[in-house]
């Protein structure tokens, strides 16, 4: 059934925000599989066609990667929301954040896996051909800091009810996962927690392990990625910004061993 944009099109709309290599697709896969209703998933939305009529949906889940929350809040898609996504009865924002030590290590490893080498002028933190790849290290770090400030309530760019997902806790703490599910009004389950997503869709597996731990994701050393990069001079420059340390400590506490990365 098709419905004009000025009537309710989506019963529930979830807008997902996260940085690439933060476990976005693992969490999204978990949400989709918990839902008792079909989920219409739009991955990494940068642009979409303007419409007058939409197919009705129980749940629309759209994701944004590496995006400035200030920019998303003020861009043409949000300002003309109903013409691009359809009117929604209820809307949620999910903000996912991973500690910077393991996130930056996984991202830099992914970029190197894709064949983007360092040069005498610097290095990349994303594919330069993608608008929101955040190819410059300062851009990638800057967006992480913006997400961290929003997570802590320092800013309030996300106008609809926020579900805050701490990736480190999502991996290890059943109570945190249960709260996230409850905040989304979804019946809790864990049947996809051990999947390594990407083989049958978006995600591309782990930067370090690819799909070696498929079916037993809990065995991956996702909190030790920084150790493989700690002596890398490019990686170390990502922690010269003292605000990164301050925000990380407020969200994740002290992460044992990472003090070796503290700038001299």
CSV table of C-alpha atoms in Angstrom, one decimal:
chain,number,residue,atom,x,y,z
A,1,UNK,CA,0.0,0.0,0.0
A,2,UNK,CA,1.3,3.4,-1.0
A,3,UNK,CA,0.7,6.5,1.2
A,4,UNK,CA,1.2,10.2,0.6
A,5,UNK,CA,4.1,11.8,2.5
A,6,UNK,CA,1.8,13.9,4.7
A,7,UNK,CA,0.2,10.8,6.3
A,8,UNK,CA,2.0,8.4,8.6
A,9,UNK,CA,4.2,6.2,6.4
A,10,UNK,CA,6.5,4.6,9.0
A,11,UNK,CA,5.1,3.2,12.3
A,12,UNK,CA,8.6,3.5,13.8
A,13,UNK,CA,11.7,5.2,12.4
A,14,UNK,CA,15.1,4.5,13.9
A,15,UNK,CA,18.1,6.7,12.8
A,16,UNK,CA,21.4,5.1,13.7
A,17,UNK,CA,24.6,7.1,14.1
A,18,UNK,CA,28.1,5.6,14.5
A,19,UNK,CA,31.7,5.6,13.3
A,20,UNK,CA,32.9,3.0,10.8
A,21,UNK,CA,34.5,0.1,12.7
A,22,UNK,CA,32.4,0.8,15.8
A,23,UNK,CA,30.4,-2.4,15.5
A,24,UNK,CA,27.6,-0.6,13.6
A,25,UNK,CA,26.5,-3.6,11.6
A,26,UNK,CA,26.7,-6.0,14.5
A,27,UNK,CA,24.3,-3.8,16.6
A,28,UNK,CA,22.0,-3.2,13.6
A,29,UNK,CA,21.9,-6.9,12.8
A,30,UNK,CA,21.0,-7.6,16.4
A,31,UNK,CA,18.2,-5.0,16.3
A,32,UNK,CA,16.8,-6.3,13.1
A,33,UNK,CA,16.7,-9.8,14.4
A,34,UNK,CA,15.0,-8.8,17.7
A,35,UNK,CA,12.2,-7.0,15.9
A,36,UNK,CA,8.9,-8.9,15.7
A,37,UNK,CA,8.0,-6.9,12.6
A,38,UNK,CA,9.8,-6.6,9.2
A,39,UNK,CA,12.6,-3.9,9.2
A,40,UNK,CA,13.2,-1.8,6.1
A,41,UNK,CA,17.0,-1.1,6.4
A,42,UNK,CA,18.6,1.8,4.5
A,43,UNK,CA,22.4,1.5,5.0
A,44,UNK,CA,24.7,4.6,5.3
A,45,UNK,CA,22.2,7.1,3.9
A,46,UNK,CA,23.9,10.1,2.2
A,47,UNK,CA,21.2,11.0,-0.3
A,48,UNK,CA,17.9,9.6,-1.4
A,49,UNK,CA,15.2,10.6,-3.9
A,50,UNK,CA,12.4,13.0,-2.9
A,51,UNK,CA,9.0,11.4,-3.0
A,52,UNK,CA,5.3,12.2,-2.8
A,53,UNK,CA,4.2,8.6,-2.1
A,54,UNK,CA,5.8,5.9,0.1
A,55,UNK,CA,5.3,2.2,0.8
A,56,UNK,CA,4.0,1.8,4.3
A,57,UNK,CA,6.6,0.3,6.7
A,58,UNK,CA,6.4,-1.1,10.3
A,59,UNK,CA,10.0,-0.1,11.0
A,60,UNK,CA,12.3,2.1,9.0
A,61,UNK,CA,16.0,1.8,10.1
A,62,UNK,CA,18.4,4.2,8.4
A,63,UNK,CA,22.1,4.5,9.3
A,64,UNK,CA,24.7,7.2,9.0
A,65,UNK,CA,28.5,6.5,9.3
A,66,UNK,CA,31.2,9.0,10.1
A,67,UNK,CA,28.8,11.9,9.9
A,68,UNK,CA,28.8,15.1,11.8
A,69,UNK,CA,25.7,15.2,14.0
A,70,UNK,CA,25.5,19.0,13.6
A,71,UNK,CA,25.6,18.6,9.8
A,72,UNK,CA,22.9,15.9,9.8
A,73,UNK,CA,20.7,17.9,12.0
A,74,UNK,CA,20.9,20.9,9.7
A,75,UNK,CA,21.0,19.3,6.2
A,76,UNK,CA,18.3,19.2,3.5
A,77,UNK,CA,17.2,15.6,4.3
A,78,UNK,CA,16.3,16.5,7.9
A,79,UNK,CA,14.8,19.8,7.0
A,80,UNK,CA,12.5,18.1,4.4
A,81,UNK,CA,12.3,14.8,6.3
A,82,UNK,CA,8.8,13.7,5.3
A,83,UNK,CA,9.5,14.1,1.6
A,84,UNK,CA,12.6,11.9,1.8
A,85,UNK,CA,11.7,9.3,4.5
A,86,UNK,CA,8.0,9.6,4.9
A,87,UNK,CA,6.2,10.8,8.1
A,88,UNK,CA,6.8,8.6,11.1
A,89,UNK,CA,4.5,7.9,14.1
A,90,UNK,CA,7.5,7.5,16.5
A,91,UNK,CA,11.1,8.3,15.9
A,92,UNK,CA,14.3,7.2,17.8
A,93,UNK,CA,18.0,8.0,17.4
A,94,UNK,CA,20.6,5.5,18.3
A,95,UNK,CA,24.1,6.8,19.0
A,96,UNK,CA,26.8,4.1,19.1
A,97,UNK,CA,30.3,4.8,20.4
A,98,UNK,CA,33.4,2.7,20.7
A,99,UNK,CA,36.5,3.6,22.7
A,100,UNK,CA,39.0,5.5,20.5
A,101,UNK,CA,42.0,3.3,21.1
A,102,UNK,CA,40.4,0.2,19.5
A,103,UNK,CA,38.3,2.1,17.1
A,104,UNK,CA,41.2,4.1,15.6
A,105,UNK,CA,43.3,0.9,15.4
A,106,UNK,CA,40.5,-1.0,13.6
A,107,UNK,CA,39.9,1.9,11.2
A,108,UNK,CA,43.5,2.4,10.3
A,109,UNK,CA,43.9,-1.3,9.8
A,110,UNK,CA,40.9,-1.4,7.5
A,111,UNK,CA,42.3,1.5,5.4
A,112,UNK,CA,45.6,-0.3,5.0
A,113,UNK,CA,43.8,-3.5,4.0
A,114,UNK,CA,42.2,-1.5,1.2
A,115,UNK,CA,45.6,-0.5,-0.1
A,116,UNK,CA,45.8,3.2,1.0
A,117,UNK,CA,49.4,3.7,2.0
A,118,UNK,CA,51.0,6.4,4.0
A,119,UNK,CA,53.1,9.1,2.3
A,120,UNK,CA,55.5,11.8,3.4
A,121,UNK,CA,52.5,14.2,3.6
A,122,UNK,CA,50.5,12.1,6.0
A,123,UNK,CA,48.0,9.2,6.0
A,124,UNK,CA,44.3,8.4,5.4
A,125,UNK,CA,41.5,7.3,7.7
A,126,UNK,CA,39.1,6.4,5.0
A,127,UNK,CA,38.5,6.1,1.3
A,128,UNK,CA,38.9,9.6,-0.2
A,129,UNK,CA,36.3,8.9,-3.0
A,130,UNK,CA,33.5,8.6,-0.4
A,131,UNK,CA,32.0,11.9,0.7
A,132,UNK,CA,31.6,10.7,4.3
A,133,UNK,CA,34.7,8.5,4.4
A,134,UNK,CA,36.5,11.0,6.6
A,135,UNK,CA,39.8,10.4,4.9
A,136,UNK,CA,41.8,12.9,6.9
A,137,UNK,CA,42.8,11.8,10.4
A,138,UNK,CA,41.7,15.2,11.9
A,139,UNK,CA,38.2,14.7,10.3
A,140,UNK,CA,37.8,11.2,11.6
A,141,UNK,CA,38.9,12.1,15.1
A,142,UNK,CA,36.8,15.3,15.0
A,143,UNK,CA,33.6,13.4,14.3
A,144,UNK,CA,34.4,10.8,17.0
A,145,UNK,CA,34.8,13.7,19.5
A,146,UNK,CA,31.4,15.2,18.3
A,147,UNK,CA,29.7,11.9,18.9
A,148,UNK,CA,31.4,11.6,22.3
A,149,UNK,CA,30.1,15.0,23.4
A,150,UNK,CA,26.6,14.1,22.3
A,151,UNK,CA,26.9,10.8,24.2
A,152,UNK,CA,27.8,12.7,27.3
A,153,UNK,CA,25.0,15.2,26.9
A,154,UNK,CA,27.4,18.1,26.3
A,155,UNK,CA,25.5,18.8,23.1
A,156,UNK,CA,22.0,18.0,22.0
A,157,UNK,CA,21.9,17.7,18.2
A,158,UNK,CA,19.7,14.6,18.1
A,159,UNK,CA,16.2,15.9,18.7
A,160,UNK,CA,14.2,12.7,19.1
A,161,UNK,CA,14.5,10.1,22.0
A,162,UNK,CA,18.1,8.9,22.1
A,163,UNK,CA,19.2,5.3,22.8
A,164,UNK,CA,22.9,5.4,23.8
A,165,UNK,CA,24.9,2.3,23.0
A,166,UNK,CA,28.4,1.9,24.5
A,167,UNK,CA,29.9,-0.7,22.2
A,168,UNK,CA,32.4,-1.9,24.9
A,169,UNK,CA,29.5,-2.5,27.3
A,170,UNK,CA,27.2,-3.9,24.5
A,171,UNK,CA,29.8,-6.7,23.9
A,172,UNK,CA,30.3,-7.6,27.6
A,173,UNK,CA,27.3,-6.5,29.6
A,174,UNK,CA,24.0,-8.3,29.1
A,175,UNK,CA,22.2,-5.6,31.3
A,176,UNK,CA,23.4,-2.9,28.9
A,177,UNK,CA,22.0,-4.8,25.9
A,178,UNK,CA,18.7,-5.4,27.7
A,179,UNK,CA,18.4,-1.7,28.5
A,180,UNK,CA,19.0,-0.8,24.8
A,181,UNK,CA,16.4,-3.2,23.7
A,182,UNK,CA,13.9,-1.9,26.3
A,183,UNK,CA,14.6,1.7,25.2
A,184,UNK,CA,13.6,0.6,21.7
A,185,UNK,CA,10.5,-1.3,22.9
A,186,UNK,CA,11.9,-4.5,21.4
A,187,UNK,CA,11.7,-8.0,23.0
A,188,UNK,CA,15.2,-8.9,24.1
A,189,UNK,CA,17.2,-11.8,22.6
A,190,UNK,CA,20.8,-12.7,21.9
A,191,UNK,CA,20.7,-15.2,19.0
A,192,UNK,CA,22.8,-13.0,16.7
A,193,UNK,CA,25.3,-11.7,19.2
A,194,UNK,CA,28.0,-14.2,18.0
A,195,UNK,CA,27.6,-13.5,14.3
A,196,UNK,CA,30.3,-11.7,12.3
A,197,UNK,CA,28.3,-9.6,9.9
A,198,UNK,CA,29.3,-8.7,6.3
A,199,UNK,CA,29.3,-12.0,4.4
A,200,UNK,CA,25.7,-11.6,3.4
A,201,UNK,CA,25.4,-7.8,3.5
A,202,UNK,CA,27.1,-4.7,4.7
A,203,UNK,CA,29.9,-4.7,7.3
A,204,UNK,CA,32.9,-6.4,5.7
A,205,UNK,CA,33.8,-8.4,8.8
A,206,UNK,CA,36.6,-7.6,11.2
A,207,UNK,CA,39.5,-5.4,10.1
A,208,UNK,CA,41.9,-7.8,11.9
A,209,UNK,CA,40.1,-11.2,11.7
A,210,UNK,CA,37.8,-10.9,8.7
A,211,UNK,CA,35.3,-13.8,9.1
A,212,UNK,CA,37.6,-16.2,11.0
A,213,UNK,CA,35.4,-16.0,14.1
A,214,UNK,CA,32.0,-16.3,12.4
A,215,UNK,CA,29.6,-17.9,14.9
A,216,UNK,CA,31.9,-17.1,17.8
A,217,UNK,CA,32.4,-13.3,17.7
A,218,UNK,CA,32.8,-13.2,21.5
A,219,UNK,CA,36.2,-14.8,21.0
A,220,UNK,CA,37.5,-11.9,19.0
A,221,UNK,CA,40.0,-9.7,20.9
A,222,UNK,CA,38.0,-6.5,20.2
A,223,UNK,CA,39.5,-4.7,23.2
A,224,UNK,CA,43.1,-5.4,22.2
A,225,UNK,CA,43.2,-4.0,18.7
A,226,UNK,CA,45.2,-1.0,20.0
A,227,UNK,CA,48.1,-3.3,21.1
A,228,UNK,CA,48.8,-4.3,17.5
A,229,UNK,CA,49.2,-0.6,16.6
A,230,UNK,CA,50.8,0.9,19.7
A,231,UNK,CA,54.2,1.4,18.1
A,232,UNK,CA,52.9,2.7,14.8
A,233,UNK,CA,53.9,6.4,14.6
A,234,UNK,CA,50.9,7.4,12.5
A,235,UNK,CA,48.5,5.7,14.9
A,236,UNK,CA,50.1,7.4,17.9
A,237,UNK,CA,49.5,10.9,16.4
A,238,UNK,CA,45.8,10.3,16.7
A,239,UNK,CA,46.1,10.6,20.5
A,240,UNK,CA,47.9,14.0,20.5
A,241,UNK,CA,44.6,15.6,21.1
A,242,UNK,CA,44.0,15.8,24.8
A,243,UNK,CA,40.2,16.1,24.4
A,244,UNK,CA,40.2,12.6,23.0
A,245,UNK,CA,41.7,11.4,26.3
A,246,UNK,CA,39.2,13.4,28.4
A,247,UNK,CA,36.1,12.3,26.6
A,248,UNK,CA,37.3,8.7,26.5
A,249,UNK,CA,37.9,8.6,30.2
A,250,UNK,CA,34.4,10.1,30.9
A,251,UNK,CA,32.7,7.4,28.8
A,252,UNK,CA,34.9,4.3,29.1
A,253,UNK,CA,37.1,5.0,32.2
A,254,UNK,CA,40.8,4.2,32.2
A,255,UNK,CA,41.7,1.5,29.7
A,256,UNK,CA,44.6,-0.5,31.1
A,257,UNK,CA,47.8,-0.1,29.2
A,258,UNK,CA,46.8,2.7,26.9
A,259,UNK,CA,48.7,5.2,28.9
A,260,UNK,CA,51.7,4.2,26.8
A,261,UNK,CA,50.0,6.2,24.0
A,262,UNK,CA,49.8,9.4,26.0
A,263,UNK,CA,51.7,12.2,24.3
A,264,UNK,CA,55.1,13.2,25.8
